[in-house]
Tab-separated table of C-alpha atoms and ligand atoms in Angstrom:
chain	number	residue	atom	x	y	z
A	185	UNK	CA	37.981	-1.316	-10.874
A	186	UNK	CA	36.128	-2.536	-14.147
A	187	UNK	CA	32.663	-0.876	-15.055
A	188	UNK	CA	31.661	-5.225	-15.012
A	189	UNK	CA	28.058	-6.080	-13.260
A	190	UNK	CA	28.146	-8.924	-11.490
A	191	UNK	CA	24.759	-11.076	-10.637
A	192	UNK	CA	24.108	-13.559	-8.249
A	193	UNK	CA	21.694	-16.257	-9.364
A	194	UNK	CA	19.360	-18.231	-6.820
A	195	UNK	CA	18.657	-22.338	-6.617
A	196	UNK	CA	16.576	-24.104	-4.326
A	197	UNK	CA	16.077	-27.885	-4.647
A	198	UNK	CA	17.786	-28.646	-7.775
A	199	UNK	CA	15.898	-25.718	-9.998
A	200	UNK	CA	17.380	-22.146	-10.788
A	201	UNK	CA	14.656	-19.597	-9.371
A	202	UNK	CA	12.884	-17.284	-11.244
A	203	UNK	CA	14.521	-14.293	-9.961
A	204	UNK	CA	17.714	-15.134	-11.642
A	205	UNK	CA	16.512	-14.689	-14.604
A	206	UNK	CA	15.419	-11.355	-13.730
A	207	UNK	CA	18.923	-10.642	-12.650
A	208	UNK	CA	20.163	-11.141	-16.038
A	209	UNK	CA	17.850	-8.591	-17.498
A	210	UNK	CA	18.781	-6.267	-14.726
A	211	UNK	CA	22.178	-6.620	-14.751
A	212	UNK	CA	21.725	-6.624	-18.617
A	213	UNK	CA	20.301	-3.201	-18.839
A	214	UNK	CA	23.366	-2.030	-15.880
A	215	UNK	CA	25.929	-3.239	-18.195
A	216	UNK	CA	25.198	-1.714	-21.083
A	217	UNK	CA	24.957	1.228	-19.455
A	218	UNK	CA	28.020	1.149	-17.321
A	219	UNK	CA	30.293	-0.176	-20.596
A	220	UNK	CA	31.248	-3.555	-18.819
A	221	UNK	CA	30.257	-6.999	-18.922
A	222	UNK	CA	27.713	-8.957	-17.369
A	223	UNK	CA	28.942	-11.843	-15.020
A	224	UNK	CA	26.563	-14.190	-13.488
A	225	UNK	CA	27.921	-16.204	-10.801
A	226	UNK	CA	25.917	-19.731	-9.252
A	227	UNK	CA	26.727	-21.287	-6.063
A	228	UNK	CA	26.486	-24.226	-4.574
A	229	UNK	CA	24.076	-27.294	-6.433
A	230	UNK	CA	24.323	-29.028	-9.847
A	231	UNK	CA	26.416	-25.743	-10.814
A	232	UNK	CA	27.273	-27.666	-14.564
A	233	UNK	CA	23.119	-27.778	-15.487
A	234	UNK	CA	22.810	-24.389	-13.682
A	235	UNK	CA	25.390	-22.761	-15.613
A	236	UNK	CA	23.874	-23.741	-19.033
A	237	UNK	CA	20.635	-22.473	-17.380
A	238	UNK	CA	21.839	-19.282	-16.913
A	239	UNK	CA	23.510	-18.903	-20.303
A	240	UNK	CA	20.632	-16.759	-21.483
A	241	UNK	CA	20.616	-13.827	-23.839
A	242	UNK	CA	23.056	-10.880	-22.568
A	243	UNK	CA	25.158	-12.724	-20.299
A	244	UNK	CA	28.702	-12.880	-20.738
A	245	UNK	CA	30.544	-15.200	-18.629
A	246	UNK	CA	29.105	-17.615	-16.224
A	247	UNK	CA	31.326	-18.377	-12.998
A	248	UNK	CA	30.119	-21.683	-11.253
A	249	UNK	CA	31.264	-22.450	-7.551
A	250	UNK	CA	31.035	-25.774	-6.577
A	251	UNK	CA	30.470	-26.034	-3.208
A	252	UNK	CA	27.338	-27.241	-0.964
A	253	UNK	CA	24.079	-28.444	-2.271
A	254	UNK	CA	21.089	-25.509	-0.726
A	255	UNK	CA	22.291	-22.164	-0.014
A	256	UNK	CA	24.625	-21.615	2.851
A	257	UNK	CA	24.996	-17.993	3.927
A	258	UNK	CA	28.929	-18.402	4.849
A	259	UNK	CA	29.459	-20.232	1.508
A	260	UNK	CA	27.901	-17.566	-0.819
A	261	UNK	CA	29.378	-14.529	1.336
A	262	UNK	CA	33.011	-16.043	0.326
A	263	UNK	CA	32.353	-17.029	-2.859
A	264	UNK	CA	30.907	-13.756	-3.676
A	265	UNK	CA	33.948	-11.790	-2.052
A	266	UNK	CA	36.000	-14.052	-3.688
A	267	UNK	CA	34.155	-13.276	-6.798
A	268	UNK	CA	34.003	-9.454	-6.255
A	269	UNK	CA	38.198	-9.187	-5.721
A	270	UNK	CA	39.210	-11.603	-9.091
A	271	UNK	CA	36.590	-9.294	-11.318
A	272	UNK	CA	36.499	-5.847	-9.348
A	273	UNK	CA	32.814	-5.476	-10.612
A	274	UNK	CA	30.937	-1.732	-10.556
A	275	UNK	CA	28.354	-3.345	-9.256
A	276	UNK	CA	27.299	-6.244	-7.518
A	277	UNK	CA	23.224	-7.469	-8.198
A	278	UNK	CA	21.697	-9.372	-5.869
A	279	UNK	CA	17.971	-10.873	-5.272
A	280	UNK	CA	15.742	-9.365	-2.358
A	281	UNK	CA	15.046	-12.053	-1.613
A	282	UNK	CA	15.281	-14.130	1.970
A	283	UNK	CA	18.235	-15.438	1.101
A	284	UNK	CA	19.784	-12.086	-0.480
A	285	UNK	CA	18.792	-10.488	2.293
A	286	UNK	CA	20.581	-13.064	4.807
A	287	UNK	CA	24.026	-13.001	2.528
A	288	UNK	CA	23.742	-9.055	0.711
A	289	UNK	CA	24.510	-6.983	4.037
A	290	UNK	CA	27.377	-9.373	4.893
A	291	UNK	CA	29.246	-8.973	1.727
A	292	UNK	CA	28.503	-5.037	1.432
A	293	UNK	CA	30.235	-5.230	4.940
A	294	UNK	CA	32.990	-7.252	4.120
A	295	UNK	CA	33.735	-5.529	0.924
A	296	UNK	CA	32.830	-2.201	2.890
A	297	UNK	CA	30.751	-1.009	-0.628
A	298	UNK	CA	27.479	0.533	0.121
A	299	UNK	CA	23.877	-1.654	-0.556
A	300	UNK	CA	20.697	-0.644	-1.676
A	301	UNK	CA	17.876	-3.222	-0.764
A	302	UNK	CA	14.873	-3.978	-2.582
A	303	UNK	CA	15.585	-1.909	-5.892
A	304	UNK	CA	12.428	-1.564	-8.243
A	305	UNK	CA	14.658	-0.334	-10.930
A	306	UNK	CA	18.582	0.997	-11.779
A	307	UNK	CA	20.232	3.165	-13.975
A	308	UNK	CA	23.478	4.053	-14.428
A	309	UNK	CA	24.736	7.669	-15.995
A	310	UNK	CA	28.520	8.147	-14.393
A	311	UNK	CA	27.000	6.729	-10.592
A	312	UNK	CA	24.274	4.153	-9.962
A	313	UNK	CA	20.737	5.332	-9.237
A	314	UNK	CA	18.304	2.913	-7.574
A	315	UNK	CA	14.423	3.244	-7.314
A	316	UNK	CA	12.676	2.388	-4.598
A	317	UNK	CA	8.622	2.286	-3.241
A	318	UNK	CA	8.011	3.903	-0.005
A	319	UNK	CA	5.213	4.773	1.766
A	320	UNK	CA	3.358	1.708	1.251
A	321	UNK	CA	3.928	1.676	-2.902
A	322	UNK	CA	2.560	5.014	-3.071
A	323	UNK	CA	5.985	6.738	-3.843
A	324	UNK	CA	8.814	5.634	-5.574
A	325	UNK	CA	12.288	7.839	-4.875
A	326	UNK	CA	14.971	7.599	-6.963
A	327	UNK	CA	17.719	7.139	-4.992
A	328	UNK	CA	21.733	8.180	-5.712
A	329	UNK	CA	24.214	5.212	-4.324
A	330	UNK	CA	27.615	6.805	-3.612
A	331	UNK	CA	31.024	4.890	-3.828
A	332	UNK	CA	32.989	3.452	-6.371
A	333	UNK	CA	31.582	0.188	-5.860
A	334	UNK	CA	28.434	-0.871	-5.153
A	335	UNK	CA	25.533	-3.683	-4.278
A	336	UNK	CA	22.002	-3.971	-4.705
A	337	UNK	CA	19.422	-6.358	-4.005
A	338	UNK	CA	16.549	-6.526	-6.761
A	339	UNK	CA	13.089	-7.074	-5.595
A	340	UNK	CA	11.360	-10.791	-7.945
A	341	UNK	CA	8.795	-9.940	-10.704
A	342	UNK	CA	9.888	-6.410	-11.800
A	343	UNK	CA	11.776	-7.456	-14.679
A	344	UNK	CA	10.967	-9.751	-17.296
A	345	UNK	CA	12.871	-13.064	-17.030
A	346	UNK	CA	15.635	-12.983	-19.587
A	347	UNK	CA	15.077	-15.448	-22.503
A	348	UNK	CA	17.151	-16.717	-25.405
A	349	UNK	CA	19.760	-18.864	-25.264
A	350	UNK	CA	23.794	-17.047	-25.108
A	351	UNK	CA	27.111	-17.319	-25.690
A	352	UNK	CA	28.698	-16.713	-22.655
A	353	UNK	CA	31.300	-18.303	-21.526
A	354	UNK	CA	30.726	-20.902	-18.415
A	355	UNK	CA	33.826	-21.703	-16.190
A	356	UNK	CA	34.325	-22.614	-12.869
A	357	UNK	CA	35.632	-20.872	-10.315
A	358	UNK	CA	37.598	-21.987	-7.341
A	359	UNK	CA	37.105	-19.426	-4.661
A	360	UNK	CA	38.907	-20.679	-2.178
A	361	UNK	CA	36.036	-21.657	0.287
A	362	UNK	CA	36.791	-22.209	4.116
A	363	UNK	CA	34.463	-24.901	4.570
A	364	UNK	CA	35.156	-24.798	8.371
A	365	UNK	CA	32.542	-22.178	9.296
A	366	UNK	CA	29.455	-21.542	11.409
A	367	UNK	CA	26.713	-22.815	9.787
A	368	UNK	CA	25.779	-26.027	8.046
A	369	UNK	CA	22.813	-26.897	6.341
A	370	UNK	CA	21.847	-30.311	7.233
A	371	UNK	CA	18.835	-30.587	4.979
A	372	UNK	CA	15.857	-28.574	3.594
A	373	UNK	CA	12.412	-28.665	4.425
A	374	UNK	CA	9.627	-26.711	2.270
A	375	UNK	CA	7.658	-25.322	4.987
A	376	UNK	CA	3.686	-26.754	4.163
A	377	UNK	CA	4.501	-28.425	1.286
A	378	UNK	CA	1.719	-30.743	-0.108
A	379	UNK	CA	-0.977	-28.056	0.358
A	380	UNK	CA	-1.990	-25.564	-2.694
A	381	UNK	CA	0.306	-23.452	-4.505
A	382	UNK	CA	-1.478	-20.032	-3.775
A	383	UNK	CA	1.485	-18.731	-6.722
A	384	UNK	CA	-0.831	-21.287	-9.122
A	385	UNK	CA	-3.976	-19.580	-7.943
A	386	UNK	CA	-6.895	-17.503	-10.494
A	387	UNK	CA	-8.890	-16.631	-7.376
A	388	UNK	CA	-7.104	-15.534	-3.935
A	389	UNK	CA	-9.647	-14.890	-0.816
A	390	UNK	CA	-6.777	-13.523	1.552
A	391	UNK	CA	-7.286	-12.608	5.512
A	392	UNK	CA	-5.378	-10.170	7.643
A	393	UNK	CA	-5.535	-9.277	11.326
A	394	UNK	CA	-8.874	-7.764	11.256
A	395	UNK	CA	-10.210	-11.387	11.641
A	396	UNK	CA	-9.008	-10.894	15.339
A	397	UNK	CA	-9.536	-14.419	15.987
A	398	UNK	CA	-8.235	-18.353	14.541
A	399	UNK	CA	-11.767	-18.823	15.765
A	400	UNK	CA	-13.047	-16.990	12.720
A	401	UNK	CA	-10.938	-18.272	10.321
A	402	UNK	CA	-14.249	-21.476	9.527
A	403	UNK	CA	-16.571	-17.868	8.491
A	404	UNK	CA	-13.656	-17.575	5.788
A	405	UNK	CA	-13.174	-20.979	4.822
A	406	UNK	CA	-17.084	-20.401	3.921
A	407	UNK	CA	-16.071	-17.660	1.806
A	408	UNK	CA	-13.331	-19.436	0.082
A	409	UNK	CA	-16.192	-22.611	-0.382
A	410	UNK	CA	-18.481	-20.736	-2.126
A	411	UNK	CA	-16.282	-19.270	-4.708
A	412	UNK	CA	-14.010	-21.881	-5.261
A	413	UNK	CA	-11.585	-19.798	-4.431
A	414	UNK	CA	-7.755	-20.226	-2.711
A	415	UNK	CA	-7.078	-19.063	0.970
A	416	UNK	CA	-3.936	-17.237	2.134
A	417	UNK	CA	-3.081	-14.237	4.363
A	418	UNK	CA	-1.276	-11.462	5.652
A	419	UNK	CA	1.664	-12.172	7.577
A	420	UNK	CA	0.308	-12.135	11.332
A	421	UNK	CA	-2.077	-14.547	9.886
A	422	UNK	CA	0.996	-16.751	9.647
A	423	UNK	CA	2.991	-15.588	12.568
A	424	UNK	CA	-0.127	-16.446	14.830
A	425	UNK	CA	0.102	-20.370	13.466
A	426	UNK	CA	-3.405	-19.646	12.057
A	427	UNK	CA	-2.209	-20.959	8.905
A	428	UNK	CA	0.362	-22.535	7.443
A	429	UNK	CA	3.601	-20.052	6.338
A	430	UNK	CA	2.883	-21.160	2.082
A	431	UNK	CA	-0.189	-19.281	2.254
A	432	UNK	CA	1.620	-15.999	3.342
A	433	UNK	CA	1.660	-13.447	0.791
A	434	UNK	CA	4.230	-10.670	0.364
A	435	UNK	CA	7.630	-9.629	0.358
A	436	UNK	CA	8.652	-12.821	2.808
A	437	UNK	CA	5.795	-15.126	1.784
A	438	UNK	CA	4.890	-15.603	-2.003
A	439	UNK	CA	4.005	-13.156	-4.990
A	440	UNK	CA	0.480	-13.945	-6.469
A	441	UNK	CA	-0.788	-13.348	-9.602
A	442	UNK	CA	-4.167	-14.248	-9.736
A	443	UNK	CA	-7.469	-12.874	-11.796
A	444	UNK	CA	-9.389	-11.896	-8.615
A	445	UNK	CA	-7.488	-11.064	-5.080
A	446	UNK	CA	-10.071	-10.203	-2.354
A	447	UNK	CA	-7.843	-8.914	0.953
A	448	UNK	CA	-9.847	-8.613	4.133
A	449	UNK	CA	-9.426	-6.978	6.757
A	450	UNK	CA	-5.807	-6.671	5.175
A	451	UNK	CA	-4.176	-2.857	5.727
A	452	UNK	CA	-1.588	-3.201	2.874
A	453	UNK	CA	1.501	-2.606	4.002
A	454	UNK	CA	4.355	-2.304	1.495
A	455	UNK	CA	5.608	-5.627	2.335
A	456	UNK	CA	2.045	-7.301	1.946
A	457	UNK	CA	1.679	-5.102	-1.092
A	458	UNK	CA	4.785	-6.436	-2.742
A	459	UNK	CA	3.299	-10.090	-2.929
A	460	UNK	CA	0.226	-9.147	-4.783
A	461	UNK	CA	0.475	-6.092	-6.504
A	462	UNK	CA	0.627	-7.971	-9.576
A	463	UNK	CA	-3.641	-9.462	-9.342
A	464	UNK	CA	-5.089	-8.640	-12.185
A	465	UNK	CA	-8.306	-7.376	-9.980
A	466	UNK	CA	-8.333	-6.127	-6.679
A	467	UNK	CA	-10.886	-6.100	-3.823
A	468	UNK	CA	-10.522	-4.831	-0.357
A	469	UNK	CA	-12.425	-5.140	2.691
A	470	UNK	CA	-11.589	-3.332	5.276
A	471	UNK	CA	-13.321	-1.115	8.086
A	472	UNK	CA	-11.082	1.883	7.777
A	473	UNK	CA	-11.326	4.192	4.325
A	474	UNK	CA	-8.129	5.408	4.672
A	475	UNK	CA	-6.215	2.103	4.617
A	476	UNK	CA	-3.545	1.701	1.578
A	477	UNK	CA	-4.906	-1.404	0.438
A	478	UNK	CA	-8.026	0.664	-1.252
A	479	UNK	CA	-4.934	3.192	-3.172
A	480	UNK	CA	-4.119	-0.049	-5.213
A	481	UNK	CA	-7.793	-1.667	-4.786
A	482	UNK	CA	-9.850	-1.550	-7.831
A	483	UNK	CA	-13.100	-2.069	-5.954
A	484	UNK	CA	-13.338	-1.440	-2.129
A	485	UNK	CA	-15.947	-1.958	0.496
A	486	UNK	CA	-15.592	-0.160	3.425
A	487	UNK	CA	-17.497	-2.208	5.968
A	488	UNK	CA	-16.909	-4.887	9.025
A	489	UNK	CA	-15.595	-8.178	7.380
A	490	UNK	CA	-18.474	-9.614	9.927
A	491	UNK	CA	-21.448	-8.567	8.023
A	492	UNK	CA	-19.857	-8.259	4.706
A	493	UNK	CA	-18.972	-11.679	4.535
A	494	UNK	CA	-21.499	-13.687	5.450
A	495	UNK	CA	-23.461	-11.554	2.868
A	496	UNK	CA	-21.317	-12.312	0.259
A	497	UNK	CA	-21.160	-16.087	1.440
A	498	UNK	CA	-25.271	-15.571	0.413
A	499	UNK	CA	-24.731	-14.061	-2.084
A	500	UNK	CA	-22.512	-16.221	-3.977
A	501	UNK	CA	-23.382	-19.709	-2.775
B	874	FAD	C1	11.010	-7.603	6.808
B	874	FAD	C2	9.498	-7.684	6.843
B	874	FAD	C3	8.866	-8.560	5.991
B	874	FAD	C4	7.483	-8.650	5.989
B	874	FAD	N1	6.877	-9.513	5.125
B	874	FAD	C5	5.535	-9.544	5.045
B	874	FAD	C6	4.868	-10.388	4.110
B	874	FAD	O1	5.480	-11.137	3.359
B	874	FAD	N2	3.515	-10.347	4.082
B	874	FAD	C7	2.769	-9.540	4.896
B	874	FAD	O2	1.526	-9.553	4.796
B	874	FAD	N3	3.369	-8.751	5.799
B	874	FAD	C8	4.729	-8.739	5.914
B	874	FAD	N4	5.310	-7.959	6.848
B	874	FAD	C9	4.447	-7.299	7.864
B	874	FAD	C10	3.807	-6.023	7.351
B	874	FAD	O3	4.678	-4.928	7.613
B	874	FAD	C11	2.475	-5.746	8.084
B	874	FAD	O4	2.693	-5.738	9.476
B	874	FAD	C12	1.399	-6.764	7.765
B	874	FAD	O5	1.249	-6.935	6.360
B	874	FAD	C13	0.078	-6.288	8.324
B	874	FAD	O6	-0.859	-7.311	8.189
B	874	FAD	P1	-2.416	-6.993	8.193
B	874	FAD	O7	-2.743	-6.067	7.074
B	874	FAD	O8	-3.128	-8.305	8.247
B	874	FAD	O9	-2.623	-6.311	9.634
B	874	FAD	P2	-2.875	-4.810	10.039
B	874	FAD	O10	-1.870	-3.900	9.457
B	874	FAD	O11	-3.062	-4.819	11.517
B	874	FAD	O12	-4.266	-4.462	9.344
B	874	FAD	C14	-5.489	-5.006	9.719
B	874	FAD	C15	-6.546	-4.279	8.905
B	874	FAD	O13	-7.799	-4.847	9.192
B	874	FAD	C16	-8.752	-3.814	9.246
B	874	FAD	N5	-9.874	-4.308	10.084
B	874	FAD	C17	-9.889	-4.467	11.442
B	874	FAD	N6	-11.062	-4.985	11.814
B	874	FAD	C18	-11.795	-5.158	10.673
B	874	FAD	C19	-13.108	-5.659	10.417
B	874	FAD	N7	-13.901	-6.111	11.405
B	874	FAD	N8	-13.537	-5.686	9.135
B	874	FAD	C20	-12.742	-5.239	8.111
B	874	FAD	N9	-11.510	-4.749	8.306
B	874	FAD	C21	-11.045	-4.723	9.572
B	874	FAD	C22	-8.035	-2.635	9.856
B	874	FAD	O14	-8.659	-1.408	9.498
B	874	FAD	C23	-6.646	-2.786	9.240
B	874	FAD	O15	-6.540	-2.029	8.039
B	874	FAD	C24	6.704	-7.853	6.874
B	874	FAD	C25	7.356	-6.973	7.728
B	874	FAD	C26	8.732	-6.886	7.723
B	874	FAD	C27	9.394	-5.905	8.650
């Protein structure tokens, strides 16, 4: 085994996502601490543009596989276990995101190496340590991975995106792929696209389940009117095909940064929490005091959504 890092960037539709970049610094940090060498492998798309991409500061090789066009989840899990036997990494970093956490459990089980999901930080001092957030962000544990070997998924926007160009050295690598397997991708379709960006957004108005009803969603839309604001939601907002899935925030919707996000009726679950933990001001709505939205909130009104909007719809308008 080396004491190597290896990190798996993410593409979708011809651009390297953010979240690689992230890797790097991750995987940056891991390396230097474990003595190896960070490799960065990219799958799949125009791996010759990706791979100068990726050739940022503190990366040291760059292995490009050439095979599909979008992610394929049969595809990467070879590639990567091809990957994993040539350079018998310490560890392997991968993004938490949906499609690390569609190819990450496969590979840990093929390569039978333990995983840690959604890691907040890592450290290495003679074994890997990986934070995590439970309890709805209010606790973070520091958690000991055993085993030689060992994978992680790293949750998008807590590391800075690595910057500077390298000088690592791009190759490609033929791993071998058995093309003849389960699933194809016959296309990709962005789910909503042509409506907002609510990533792009300054001022979020954002709706959970204690609307109760699509029928009130027009007493928000008010809301969102008079202060020029962006819509999106919880999850069940989505999941009810109240609105479209690119206005979900969270952990398996988008991560907003905006100036001002208002959540109503919104509990603030960890995986909620996750997309918008970053606002630079938060304000919560919501009926019952205890609810872990008002532990990150920076203002909170305890009150029915039903009379507090339509007062603020007066208020502002
Ligand atoms: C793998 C996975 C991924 C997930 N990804 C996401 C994600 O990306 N985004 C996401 O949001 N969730 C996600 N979830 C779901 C998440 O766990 C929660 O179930 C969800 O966030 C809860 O949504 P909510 O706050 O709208 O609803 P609830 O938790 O039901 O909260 C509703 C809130 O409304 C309040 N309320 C009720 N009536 C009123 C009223 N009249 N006035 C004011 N307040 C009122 C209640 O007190 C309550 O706090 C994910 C879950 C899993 C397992």
């Amino acid at each position: 085994m080396s004491s190597d890092v290896l990190a798996v960037a993410e593409h979708r539709r011809g651009e390297i996502r953010d979240v690689s970049y992230e890797l790097i610094t991750a995987g940056h940090h891991l390396a230097n601490d474990t003595g190896g060498d960070l490799h960065l492998a990219v799958i799949g798309g125009d791996t010759e543009r990706f791979g100068e991409d990726l050739n940022r500061e503190g990366v040291d090789y760059v292995h490009t596989v050439s095979e599909g066009e979008e992610f394929n989840h049969d595809i990467y899990v070879q590639a990567v276990e091809a990957l994993h036997a040539e350079l018998d990494p310490e560890v392997v970093l991968m993004p938490n995101s949906v499609n690390g956490l569609d190819y990450a459990p496969a590979v840990a089980n093929r390569l039978d190496i333990p995983l840690a999901t959604d890691a907040v930080g890592v450290d290495y001092d003679g074994g890997l340590t990986v934070t995590r957030e439970m309890y709805g962000s209010k606790v973070e544990t520091t958690v000991e991975v055993g085993g030689d070997q060992q994978a992680v998924t790293i949750r998008g926007a807590e590391w800075p995106a690595a910057e500077g160009v390298g000088d690592a050295e791009i190759a490609e690598f033929d791993a071998d792929i058995d093309t003849d397997v389960g699933s194809t991708v016959t296309g990709f379709e962005e789910v909503g696209s042509g409506d907002v960006d609510i990533s792009e957004a300054d001022f979020i108005v954002s709706i959970g389940r204690g609307i109760e009803e699509e029928e009130n969603l027009p007493l928000i839309e008010d809301l969102v009117e008079a202060l020029d604001a962006t819509l999106a939601s919880s999850r069940p907002i989505v999941d009810n095909g109240w609105l479209p899935k690119n206005r979900q925030v969270g952990q398996s919707g988008k991560v907003v940064t905006p100036k001002v996000y208002l959540a109503i009726g919104i509990s603030g679950a960890v995986q909620h929490v996750a997309g918008m933990k970053g606002s630079d001001t938060i304000v919560a709505v919501n009926t019952d005091p205890n609810a872990p939205i008002f532990d990150i909130a920076d203002y909170g009104i305890v009150g029915d959504l039903f009379e507090v909007v339509p007062e603020l719809i007066e208020e502002f308008e």
